[in-house]
mmCIF file of C-alpha atoms in Angstrom:
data_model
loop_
_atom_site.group_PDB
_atom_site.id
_atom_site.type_symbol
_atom_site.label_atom_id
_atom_site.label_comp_id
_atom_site.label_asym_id
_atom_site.label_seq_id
_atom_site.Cartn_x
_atom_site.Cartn_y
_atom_site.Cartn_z
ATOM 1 C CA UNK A 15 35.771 34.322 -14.665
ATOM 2 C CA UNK A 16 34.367 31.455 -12.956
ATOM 3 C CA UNK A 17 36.905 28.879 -11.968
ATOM 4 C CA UNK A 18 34.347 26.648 -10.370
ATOM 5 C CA UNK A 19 31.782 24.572 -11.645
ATOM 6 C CA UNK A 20 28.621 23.950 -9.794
ATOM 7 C CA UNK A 21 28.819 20.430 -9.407
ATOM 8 C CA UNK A 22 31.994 20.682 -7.615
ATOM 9 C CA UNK A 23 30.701 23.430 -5.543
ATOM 10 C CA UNK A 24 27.901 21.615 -4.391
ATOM 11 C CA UNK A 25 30.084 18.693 -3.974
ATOM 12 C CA UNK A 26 32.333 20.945 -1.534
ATOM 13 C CA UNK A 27 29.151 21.558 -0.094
ATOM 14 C CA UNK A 28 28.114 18.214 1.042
ATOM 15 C CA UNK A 29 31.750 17.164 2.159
ATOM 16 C CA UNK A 30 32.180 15.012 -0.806
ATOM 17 C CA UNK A 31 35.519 15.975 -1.795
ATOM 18 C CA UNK A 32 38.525 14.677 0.172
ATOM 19 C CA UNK A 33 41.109 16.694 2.171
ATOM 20 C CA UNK A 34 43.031 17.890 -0.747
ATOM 21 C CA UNK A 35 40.375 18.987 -2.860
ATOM 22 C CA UNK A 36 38.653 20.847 -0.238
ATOM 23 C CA UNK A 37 41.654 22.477 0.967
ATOM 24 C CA UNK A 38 41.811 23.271 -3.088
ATOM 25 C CA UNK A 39 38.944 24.566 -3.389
ATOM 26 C CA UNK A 40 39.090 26.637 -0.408
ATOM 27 C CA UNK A 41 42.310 28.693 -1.841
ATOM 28 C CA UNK A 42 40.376 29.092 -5.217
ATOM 29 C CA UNK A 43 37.381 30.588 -3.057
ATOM 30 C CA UNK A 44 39.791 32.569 -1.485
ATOM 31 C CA UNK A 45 41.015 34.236 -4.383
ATOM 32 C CA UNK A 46 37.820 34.628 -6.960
ATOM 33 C CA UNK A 47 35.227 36.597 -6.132
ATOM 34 C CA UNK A 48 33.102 35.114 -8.137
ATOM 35 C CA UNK A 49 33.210 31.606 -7.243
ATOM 36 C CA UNK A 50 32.724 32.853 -3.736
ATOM 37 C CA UNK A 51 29.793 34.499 -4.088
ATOM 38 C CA UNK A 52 28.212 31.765 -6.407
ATOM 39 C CA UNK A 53 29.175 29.547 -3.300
ATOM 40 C CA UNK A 54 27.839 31.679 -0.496
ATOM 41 C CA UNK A 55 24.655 31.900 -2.019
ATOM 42 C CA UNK A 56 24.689 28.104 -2.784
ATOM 43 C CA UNK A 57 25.487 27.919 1.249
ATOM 44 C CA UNK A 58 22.787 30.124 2.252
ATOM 45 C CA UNK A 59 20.161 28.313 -0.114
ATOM 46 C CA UNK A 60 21.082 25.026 1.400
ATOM 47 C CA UNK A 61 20.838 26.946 5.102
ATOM 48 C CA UNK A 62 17.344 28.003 4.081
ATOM 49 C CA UNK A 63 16.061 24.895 2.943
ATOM 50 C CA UNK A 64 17.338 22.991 5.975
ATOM 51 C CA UNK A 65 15.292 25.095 8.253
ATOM 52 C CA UNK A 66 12.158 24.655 5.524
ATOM 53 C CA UNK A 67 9.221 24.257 7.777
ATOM 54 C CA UNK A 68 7.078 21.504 7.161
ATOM 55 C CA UNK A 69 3.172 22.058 6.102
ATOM 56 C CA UNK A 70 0.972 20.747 8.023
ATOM 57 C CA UNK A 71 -2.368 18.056 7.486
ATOM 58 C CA UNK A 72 -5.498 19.054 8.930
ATOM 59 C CA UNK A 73 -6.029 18.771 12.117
ATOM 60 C CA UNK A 74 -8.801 16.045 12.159
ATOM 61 C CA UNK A 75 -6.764 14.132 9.302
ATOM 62 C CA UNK A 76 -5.932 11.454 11.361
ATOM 63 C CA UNK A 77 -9.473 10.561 12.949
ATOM 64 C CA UNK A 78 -10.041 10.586 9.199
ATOM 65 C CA UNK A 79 -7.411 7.940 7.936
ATOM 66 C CA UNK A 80 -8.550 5.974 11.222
ATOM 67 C CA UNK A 81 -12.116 6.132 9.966
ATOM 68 C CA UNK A 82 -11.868 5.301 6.641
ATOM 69 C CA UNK A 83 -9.303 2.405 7.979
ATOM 70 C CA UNK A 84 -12.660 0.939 10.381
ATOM 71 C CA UNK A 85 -14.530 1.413 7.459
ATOM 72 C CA UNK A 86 -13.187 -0.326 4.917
ATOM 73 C CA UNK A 87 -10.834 -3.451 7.067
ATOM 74 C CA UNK A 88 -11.955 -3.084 10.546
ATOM 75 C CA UNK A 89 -15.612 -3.420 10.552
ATOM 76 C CA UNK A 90 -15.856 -5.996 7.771
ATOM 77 C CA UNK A 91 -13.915 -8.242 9.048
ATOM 78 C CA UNK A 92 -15.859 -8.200 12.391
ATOM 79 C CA UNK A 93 -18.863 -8.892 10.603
ATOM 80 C CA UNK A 94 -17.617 -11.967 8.641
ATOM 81 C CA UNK A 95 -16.629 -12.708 12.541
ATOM 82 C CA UNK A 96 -20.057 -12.665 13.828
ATOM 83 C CA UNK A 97 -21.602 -14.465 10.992
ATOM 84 C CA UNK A 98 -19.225 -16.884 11.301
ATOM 85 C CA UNK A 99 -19.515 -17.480 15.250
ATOM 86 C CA UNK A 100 -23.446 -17.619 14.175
ATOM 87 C CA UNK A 101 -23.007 -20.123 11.543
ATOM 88 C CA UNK A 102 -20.587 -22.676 13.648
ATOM 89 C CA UNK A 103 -22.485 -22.144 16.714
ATOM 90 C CA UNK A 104 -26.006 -23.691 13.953
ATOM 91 C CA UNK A 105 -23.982 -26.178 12.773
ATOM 92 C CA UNK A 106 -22.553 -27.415 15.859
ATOM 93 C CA UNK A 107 -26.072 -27.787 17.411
ATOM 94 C CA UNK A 108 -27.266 -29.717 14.205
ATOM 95 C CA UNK A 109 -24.004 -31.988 14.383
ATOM 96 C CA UNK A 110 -25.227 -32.405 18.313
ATOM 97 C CA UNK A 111 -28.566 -33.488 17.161
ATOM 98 C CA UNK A 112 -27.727 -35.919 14.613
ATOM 99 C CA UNK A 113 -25.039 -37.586 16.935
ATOM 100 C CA UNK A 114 -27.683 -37.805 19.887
ATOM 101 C CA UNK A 115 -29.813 -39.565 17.232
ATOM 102 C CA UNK A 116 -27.078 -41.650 15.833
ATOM 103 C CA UNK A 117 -26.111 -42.706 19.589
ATOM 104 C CA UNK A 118 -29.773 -43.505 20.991
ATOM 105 C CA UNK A 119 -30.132 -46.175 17.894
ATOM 106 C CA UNK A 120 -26.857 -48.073 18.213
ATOM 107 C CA UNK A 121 -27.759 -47.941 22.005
ATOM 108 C CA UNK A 122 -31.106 -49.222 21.263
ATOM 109 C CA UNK A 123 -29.739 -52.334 18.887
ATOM 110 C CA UNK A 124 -29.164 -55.558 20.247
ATOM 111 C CA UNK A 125 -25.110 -56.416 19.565
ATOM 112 C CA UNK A 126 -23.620 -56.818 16.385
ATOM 113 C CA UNK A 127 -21.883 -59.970 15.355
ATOM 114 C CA UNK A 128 -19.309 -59.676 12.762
ATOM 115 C CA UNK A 129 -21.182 -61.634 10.418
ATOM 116 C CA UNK A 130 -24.123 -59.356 9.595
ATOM 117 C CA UNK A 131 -24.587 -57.759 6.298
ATOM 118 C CA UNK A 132 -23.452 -53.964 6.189
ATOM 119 C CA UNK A 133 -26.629 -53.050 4.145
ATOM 120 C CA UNK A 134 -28.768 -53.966 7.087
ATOM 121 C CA UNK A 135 -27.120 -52.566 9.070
ATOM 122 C CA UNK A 136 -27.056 -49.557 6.752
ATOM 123 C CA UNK A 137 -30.995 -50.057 6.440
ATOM 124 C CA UNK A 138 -31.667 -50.649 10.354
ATOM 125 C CA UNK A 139 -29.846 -47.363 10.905
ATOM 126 C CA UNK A 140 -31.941 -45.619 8.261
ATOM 127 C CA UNK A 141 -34.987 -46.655 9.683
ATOM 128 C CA UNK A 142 -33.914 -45.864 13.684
ATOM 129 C CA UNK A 143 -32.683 -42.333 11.810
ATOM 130 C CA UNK A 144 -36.203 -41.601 11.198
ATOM 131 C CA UNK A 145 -38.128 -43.034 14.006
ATOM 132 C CA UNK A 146 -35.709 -41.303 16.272
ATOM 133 C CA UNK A 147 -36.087 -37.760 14.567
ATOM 134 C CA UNK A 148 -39.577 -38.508 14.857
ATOM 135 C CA UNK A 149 -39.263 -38.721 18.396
ATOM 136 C CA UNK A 150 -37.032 -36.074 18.692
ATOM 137 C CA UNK A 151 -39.576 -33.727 16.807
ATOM 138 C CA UNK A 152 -42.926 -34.418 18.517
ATOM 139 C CA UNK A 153 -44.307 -33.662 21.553
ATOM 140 C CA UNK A 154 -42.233 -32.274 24.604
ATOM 141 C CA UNK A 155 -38.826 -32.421 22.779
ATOM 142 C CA UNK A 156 -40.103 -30.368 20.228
ATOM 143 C CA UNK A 157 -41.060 -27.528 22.032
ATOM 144 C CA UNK A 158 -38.218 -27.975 23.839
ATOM 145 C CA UNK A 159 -35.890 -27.916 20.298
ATOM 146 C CA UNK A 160 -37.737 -24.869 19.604
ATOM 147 C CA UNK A 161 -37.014 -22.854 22.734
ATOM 148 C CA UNK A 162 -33.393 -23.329 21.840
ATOM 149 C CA UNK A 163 -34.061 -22.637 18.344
ATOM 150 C CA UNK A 164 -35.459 -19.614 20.001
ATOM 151 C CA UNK A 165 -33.452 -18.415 22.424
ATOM 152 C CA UNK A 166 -30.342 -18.544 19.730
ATOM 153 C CA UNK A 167 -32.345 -16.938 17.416
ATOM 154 C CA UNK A 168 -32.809 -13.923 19.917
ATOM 155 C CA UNK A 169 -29.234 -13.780 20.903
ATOM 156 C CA UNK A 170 -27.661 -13.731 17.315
ATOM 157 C CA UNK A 171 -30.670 -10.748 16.492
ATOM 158 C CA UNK A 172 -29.354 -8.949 20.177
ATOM 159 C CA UNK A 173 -25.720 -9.178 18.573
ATOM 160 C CA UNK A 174 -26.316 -8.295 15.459
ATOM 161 C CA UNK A 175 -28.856 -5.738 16.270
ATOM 162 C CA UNK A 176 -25.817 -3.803 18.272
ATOM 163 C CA UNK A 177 -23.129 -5.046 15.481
ATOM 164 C CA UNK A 178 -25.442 -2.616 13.267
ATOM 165 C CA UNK A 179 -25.666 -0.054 15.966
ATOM 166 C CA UNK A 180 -22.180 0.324 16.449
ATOM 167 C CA UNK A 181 -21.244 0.253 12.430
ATOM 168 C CA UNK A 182 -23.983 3.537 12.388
ATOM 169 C CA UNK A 183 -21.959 5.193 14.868
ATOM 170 C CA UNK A 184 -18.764 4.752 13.425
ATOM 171 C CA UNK A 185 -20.163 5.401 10.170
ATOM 172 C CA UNK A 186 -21.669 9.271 11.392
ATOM 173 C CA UNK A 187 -18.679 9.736 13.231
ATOM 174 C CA UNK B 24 7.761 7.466 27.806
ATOM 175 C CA UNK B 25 10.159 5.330 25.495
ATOM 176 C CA UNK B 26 9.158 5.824 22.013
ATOM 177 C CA UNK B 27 8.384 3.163 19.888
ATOM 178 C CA UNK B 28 10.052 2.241 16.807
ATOM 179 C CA UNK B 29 7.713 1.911 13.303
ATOM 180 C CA UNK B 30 8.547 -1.619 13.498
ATOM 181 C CA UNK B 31 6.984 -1.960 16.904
ATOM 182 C CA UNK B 32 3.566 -0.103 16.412
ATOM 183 C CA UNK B 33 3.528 -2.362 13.010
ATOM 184 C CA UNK B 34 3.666 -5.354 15.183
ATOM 185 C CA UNK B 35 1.164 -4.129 16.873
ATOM 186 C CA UNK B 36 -1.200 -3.395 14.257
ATOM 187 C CA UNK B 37 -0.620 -7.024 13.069
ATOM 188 C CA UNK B 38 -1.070 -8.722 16.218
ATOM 189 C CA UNK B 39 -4.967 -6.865 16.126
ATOM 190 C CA UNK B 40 -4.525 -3.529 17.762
ATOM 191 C CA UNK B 41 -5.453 -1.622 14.949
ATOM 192 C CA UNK B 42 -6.157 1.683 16.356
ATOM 193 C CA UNK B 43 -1.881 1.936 17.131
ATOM 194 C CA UNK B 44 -2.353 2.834 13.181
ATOM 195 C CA UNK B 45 -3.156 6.015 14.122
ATOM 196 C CA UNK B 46 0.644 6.679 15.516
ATOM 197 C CA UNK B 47 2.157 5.580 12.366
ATOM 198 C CA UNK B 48 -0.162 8.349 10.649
ATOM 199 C CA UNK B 49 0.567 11.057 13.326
ATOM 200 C CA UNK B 50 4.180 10.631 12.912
ATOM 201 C CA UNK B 51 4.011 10.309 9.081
ATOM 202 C CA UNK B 52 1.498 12.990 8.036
ATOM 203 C CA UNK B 53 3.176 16.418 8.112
ATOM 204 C CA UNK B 54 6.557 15.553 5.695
ATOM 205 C CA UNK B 55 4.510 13.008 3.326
ATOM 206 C CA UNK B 56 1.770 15.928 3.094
ATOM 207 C CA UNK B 57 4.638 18.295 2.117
ATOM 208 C CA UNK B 58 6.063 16.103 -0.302
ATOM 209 C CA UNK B 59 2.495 15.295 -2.095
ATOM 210 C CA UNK B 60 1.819 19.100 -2.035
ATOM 211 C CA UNK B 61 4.865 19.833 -3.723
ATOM 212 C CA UNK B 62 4.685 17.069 -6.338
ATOM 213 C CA UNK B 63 0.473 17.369 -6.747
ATOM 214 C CA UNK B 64 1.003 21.574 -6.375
ATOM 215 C CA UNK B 65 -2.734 21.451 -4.656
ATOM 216 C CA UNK B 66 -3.489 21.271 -0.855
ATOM 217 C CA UNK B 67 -6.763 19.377 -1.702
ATOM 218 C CA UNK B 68 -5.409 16.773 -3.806
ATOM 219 C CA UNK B 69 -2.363 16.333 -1.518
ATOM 220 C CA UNK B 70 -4.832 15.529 1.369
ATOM 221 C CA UNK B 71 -6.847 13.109 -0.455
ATOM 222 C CA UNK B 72 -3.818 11.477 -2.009
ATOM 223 C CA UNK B 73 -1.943 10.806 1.153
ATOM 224 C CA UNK B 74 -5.357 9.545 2.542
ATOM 225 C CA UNK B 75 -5.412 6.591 -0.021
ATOM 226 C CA UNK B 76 -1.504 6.616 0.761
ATOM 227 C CA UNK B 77 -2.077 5.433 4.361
ATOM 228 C CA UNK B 78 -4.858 2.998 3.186
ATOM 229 C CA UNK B 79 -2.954 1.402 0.977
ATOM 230 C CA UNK B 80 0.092 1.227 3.472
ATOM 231 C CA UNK B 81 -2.495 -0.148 5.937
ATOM 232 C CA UNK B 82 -3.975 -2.918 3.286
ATOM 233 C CA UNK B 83 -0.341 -4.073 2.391
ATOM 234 C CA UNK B 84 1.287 -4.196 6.281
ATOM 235 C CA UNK B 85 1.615 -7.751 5.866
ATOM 236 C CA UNK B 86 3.674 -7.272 2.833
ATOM 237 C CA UNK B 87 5.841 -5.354 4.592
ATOM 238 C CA UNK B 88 8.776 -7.673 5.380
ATOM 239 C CA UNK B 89 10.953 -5.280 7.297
ATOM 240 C CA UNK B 90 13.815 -5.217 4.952
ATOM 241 C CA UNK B 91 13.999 -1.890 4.353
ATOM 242 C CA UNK B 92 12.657 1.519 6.951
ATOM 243 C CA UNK B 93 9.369 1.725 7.324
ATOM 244 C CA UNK B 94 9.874 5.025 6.151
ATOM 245 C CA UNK B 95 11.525 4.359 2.748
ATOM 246 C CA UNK B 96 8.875 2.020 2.142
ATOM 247 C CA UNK B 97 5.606 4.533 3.038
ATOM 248 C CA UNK B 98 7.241 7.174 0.882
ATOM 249 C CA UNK B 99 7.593 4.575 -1.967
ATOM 250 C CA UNK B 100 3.912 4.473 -1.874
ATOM 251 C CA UNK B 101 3.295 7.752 -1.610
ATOM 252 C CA UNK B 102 5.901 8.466 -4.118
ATOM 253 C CA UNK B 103 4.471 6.301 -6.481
ATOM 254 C CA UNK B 104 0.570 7.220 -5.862
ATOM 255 C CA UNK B 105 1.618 11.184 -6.660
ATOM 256 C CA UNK B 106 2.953 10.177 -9.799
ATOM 257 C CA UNK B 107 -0.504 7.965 -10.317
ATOM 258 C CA UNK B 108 -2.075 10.674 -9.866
ATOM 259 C CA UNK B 109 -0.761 13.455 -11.677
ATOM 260 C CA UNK B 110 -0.982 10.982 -14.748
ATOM 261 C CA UNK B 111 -4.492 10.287 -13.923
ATOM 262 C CA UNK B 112 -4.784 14.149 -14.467
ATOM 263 C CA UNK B 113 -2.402 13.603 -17.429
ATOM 264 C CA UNK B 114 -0.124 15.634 -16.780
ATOM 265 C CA UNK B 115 3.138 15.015 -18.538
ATOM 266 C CA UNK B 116 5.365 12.489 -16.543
ATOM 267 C CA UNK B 117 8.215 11.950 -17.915
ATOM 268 C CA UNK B 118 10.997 8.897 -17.715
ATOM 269 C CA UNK B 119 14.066 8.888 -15.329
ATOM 270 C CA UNK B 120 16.616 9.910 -17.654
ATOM 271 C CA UNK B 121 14.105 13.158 -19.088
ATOM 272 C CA UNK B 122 13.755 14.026 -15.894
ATOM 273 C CA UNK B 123 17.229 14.195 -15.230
ATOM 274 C CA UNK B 124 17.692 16.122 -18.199
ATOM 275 C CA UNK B 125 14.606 18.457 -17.416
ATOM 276 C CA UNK B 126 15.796 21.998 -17.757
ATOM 277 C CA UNK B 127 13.261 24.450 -15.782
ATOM 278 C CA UNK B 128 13.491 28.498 -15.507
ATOM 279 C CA UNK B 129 12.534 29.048 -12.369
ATOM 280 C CA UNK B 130 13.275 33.244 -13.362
ATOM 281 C CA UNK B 131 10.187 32.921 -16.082
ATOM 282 C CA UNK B 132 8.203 31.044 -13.751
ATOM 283 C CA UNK B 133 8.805 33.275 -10.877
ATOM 284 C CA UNK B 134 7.626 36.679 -10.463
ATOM 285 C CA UNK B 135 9.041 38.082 -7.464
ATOM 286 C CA UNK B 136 8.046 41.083 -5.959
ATOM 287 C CA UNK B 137 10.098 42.397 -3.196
ATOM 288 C CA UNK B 138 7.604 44.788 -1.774
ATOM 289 C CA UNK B 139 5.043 41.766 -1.517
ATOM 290 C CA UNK B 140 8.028 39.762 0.226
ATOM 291 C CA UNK B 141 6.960 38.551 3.606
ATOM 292 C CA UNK B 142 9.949 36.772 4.706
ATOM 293 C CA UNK B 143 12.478 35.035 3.196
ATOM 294 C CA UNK B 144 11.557 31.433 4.475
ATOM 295 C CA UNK B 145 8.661 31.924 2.865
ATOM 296 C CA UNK B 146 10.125 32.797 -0.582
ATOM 297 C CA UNK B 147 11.967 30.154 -0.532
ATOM 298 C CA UNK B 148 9.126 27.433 0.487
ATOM 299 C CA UNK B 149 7.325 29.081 -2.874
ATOM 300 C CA UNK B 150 10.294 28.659 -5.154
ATOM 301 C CA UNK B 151 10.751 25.040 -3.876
ATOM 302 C CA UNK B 152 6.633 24.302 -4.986
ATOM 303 C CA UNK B 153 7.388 26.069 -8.806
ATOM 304 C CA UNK B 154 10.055 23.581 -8.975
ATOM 305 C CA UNK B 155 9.498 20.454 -11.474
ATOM 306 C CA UNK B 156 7.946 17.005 -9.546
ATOM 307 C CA UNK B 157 10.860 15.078 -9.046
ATOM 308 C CA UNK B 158 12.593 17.461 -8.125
ATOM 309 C CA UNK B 159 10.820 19.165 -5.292
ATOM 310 C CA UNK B 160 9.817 15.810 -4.241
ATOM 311 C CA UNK B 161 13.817 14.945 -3.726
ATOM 312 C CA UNK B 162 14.245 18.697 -1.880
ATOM 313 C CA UNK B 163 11.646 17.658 0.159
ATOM 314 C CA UNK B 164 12.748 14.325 1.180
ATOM 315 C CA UNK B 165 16.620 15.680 1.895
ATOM 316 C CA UNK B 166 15.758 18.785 3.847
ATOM 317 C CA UNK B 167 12.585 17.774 5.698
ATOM 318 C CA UNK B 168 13.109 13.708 5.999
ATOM 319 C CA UNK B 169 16.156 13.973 6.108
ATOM 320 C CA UNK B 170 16.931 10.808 3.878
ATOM 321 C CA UNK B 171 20.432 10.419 2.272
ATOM 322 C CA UNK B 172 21.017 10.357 -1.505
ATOM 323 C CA UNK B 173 20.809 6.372 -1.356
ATOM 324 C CA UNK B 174 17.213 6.065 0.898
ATOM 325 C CA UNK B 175 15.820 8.969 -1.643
ATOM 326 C CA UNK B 176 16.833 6.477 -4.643
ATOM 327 C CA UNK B 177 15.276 3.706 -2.972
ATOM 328 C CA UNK B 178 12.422 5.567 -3.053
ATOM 329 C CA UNK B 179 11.996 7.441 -6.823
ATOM 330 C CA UNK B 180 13.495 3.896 -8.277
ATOM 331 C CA UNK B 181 16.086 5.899 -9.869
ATOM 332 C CA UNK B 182 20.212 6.105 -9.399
ATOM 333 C CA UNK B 183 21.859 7.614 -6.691
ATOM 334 C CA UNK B 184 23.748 9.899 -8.928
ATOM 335 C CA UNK B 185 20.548 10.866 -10.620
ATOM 336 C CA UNK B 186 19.473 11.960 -7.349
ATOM 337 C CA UNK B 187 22.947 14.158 -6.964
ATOM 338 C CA UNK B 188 22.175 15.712 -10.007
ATOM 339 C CA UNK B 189 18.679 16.755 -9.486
ATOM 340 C CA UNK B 190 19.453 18.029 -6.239
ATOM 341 C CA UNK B 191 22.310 19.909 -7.521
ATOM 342 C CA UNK B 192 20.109 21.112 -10.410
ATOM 343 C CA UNK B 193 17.262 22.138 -8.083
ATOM 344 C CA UNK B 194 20.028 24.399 -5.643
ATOM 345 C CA UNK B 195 21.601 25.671 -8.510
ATOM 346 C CA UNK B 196 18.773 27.259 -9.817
ATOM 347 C CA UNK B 197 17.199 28.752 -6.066
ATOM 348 C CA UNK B 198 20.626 30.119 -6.352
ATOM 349 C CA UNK B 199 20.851 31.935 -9.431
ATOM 350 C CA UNK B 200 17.591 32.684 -8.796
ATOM 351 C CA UNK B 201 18.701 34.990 -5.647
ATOM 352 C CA UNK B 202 21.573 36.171 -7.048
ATOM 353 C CA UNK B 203 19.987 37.521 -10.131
ATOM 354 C CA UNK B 204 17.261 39.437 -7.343
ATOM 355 C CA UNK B 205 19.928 40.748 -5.183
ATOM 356 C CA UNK B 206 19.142 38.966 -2.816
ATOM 357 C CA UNK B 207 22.396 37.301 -1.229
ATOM 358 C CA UNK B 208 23.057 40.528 1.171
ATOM 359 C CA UNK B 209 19.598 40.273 2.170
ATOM 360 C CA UNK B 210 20.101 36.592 3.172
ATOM 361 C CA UNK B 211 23.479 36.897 4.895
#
């Protein structure tokens, strides 16, 4: 007859029970057979699973998680880097020009008294706007705009050119 | 070389050294791919599964607060994504208190053979995949994670004396299962 139910075995197992139980149970062990093999197989299971080997991943599994990580985060946010760099780096030098325009008028105006209308002064800096960008953009300073127009044009295609090159390679990897 | 804790390499992985991922993988891998392969009962799946695991651990670092292990946390996921998919297969997954009540015969479901035995281990390991979701998934997290009763319910979002009694359950029945084959002499 079993004296023993499995919850309390299994408690007795995981030293759940306090000193008098255990010392309880151990006597009732002790005297049914029973219980005492129902608990040494109980032991043994628990012995067996404790030594359970864990199964293993494949071997390139990580190179694959890491992949898939560059993929999908990594690269992309690189990217949006770059194109942001580009994009600050276009409209800083427009910001550059239109200041450089802005300063050469009010440099070129005689002094303001306090009296003048703001709408001239609103339409004098409208028309120095234009003259000026007309200046800017004919002759020598436009070929010189141009080279720089130029030149950035080639570095951002260089970068980006090798942005693409190294998204291929991590793509084939 | 002092080895660094999960919160450390996370730190790292915040602060733009994403390649220290690949540590939190390595030391994750082998127990979260047992656990999937138990619950998902298919090596392939298991793989893929715990692939979109550790994608979606990466994608949600920064909602990681730290609160609880790093472990408890990643197993959540994985945890949870298992049970995703095995209802994306629809399987039948049932609520916490069914499960808890969820009476499996592993004798039926088991065929052993002792001539085909190759060691006992190994016996074991198969009578531990036959058994029912949650409850090799809770095996798997005491005996190879080594998580108490109370990180395990953190994890399955259930009671910590629904976890007792599923891992009770689960030894029972590997018991009775070896005592019905004769096999408790061949153990000792």
């Amino acid at each position: 007859m079993n004296l023993l139910s499995d919850e309390i075995l299994n408690k007795y197992l995981d030293g759940e029970l306090d000193k008098n139980q255990s010392a309880e149970i151990k006597e009732i062990l002790n005297k049914s057979e029973n219980d005492r093999k129902r608990f040494s197989a109980l032991k043994l299971i628990h012995k067996e699973l404790s030594l359970m080997q864990e199964d293993k991943a494949s071997v390139d599994f990580t190179e694959s998680v890491m992949r898939r990580v560059n993929k999908k985060f990594v690269l992309p946010k690189q990217q949006n880097y770059f194109i942001f760099s580009i994009a600050s780096i276009f409209v800083i030098v427009c910001l550059g020009i239109v200041a450089y325009v802005i300063s050469a008028i009010l440099s070129s105006s005689p002094m303001q008294t306090e009296s003048l209308q703001i709408t001239e002064t609103v339409n004098r800096l409208g028309n120095g706007l234009i003259l000026e960008l007309k200046k800017l953009f004919s002759g020598k300073n436009l070929s010189i705009i141009g080279s720089v127009f130029s030149l950035g044009i080639l570095i951002s295609g260089y970068f980006f050119f090798e942005q693409q090159k190294r998204s291929k390679i991590n793509l084939g990897a | 070389m002092k080895k660094l804790s999960d919160q450390q390499i996370i730190e790292s992985v915040r602060d733009g050294n994403q390649s220290d991922y690949s540590i939190i993988v390595d030391r994750y891998k082998n127990n979260a791919f047992s656990l999937l392969k138990r619950m998902l009962k298919n090596e392939q799946d298991a793989e893929e599964t715990l692939q979109d695991c550790f994608l979606k651990a990466y994608s949600s670092l920064n909602s990681f607060k730290g609160e609880a292990k790093f472990s408890t946390w990643f197993y959540r996921i994985v945890y949870n994504t298992a049970l995703t998919k095995l209802a994306s297969k629809k399987r039948k997954i049932e609520n916490e208190m069914s499960s808890v009540d969820e009476h499996f015969d592993l004798k039926s479901d088991y065929d052993y053979n002792v001539s085909e035995r190759k060691d006992m281990s190994e016996f074991i390991n198969e009578l531990v995949n036959k058994l029912p979701e949650k409850h090799s998934a809770i095996i798997s997290l005491f005996y190879l994670d080594e998580m108490s009763c109370e990180e395990i319910s953190k994890v399955l979002d259930i009671s910590i004396s629904n976890v007792k009694v599923m891992l009770h359950r689960s030894r029972n029945a590997l018991r009775d299962l070896i005592i019905e084959k004769n096999l408790v002499k061949e153990l000792i």
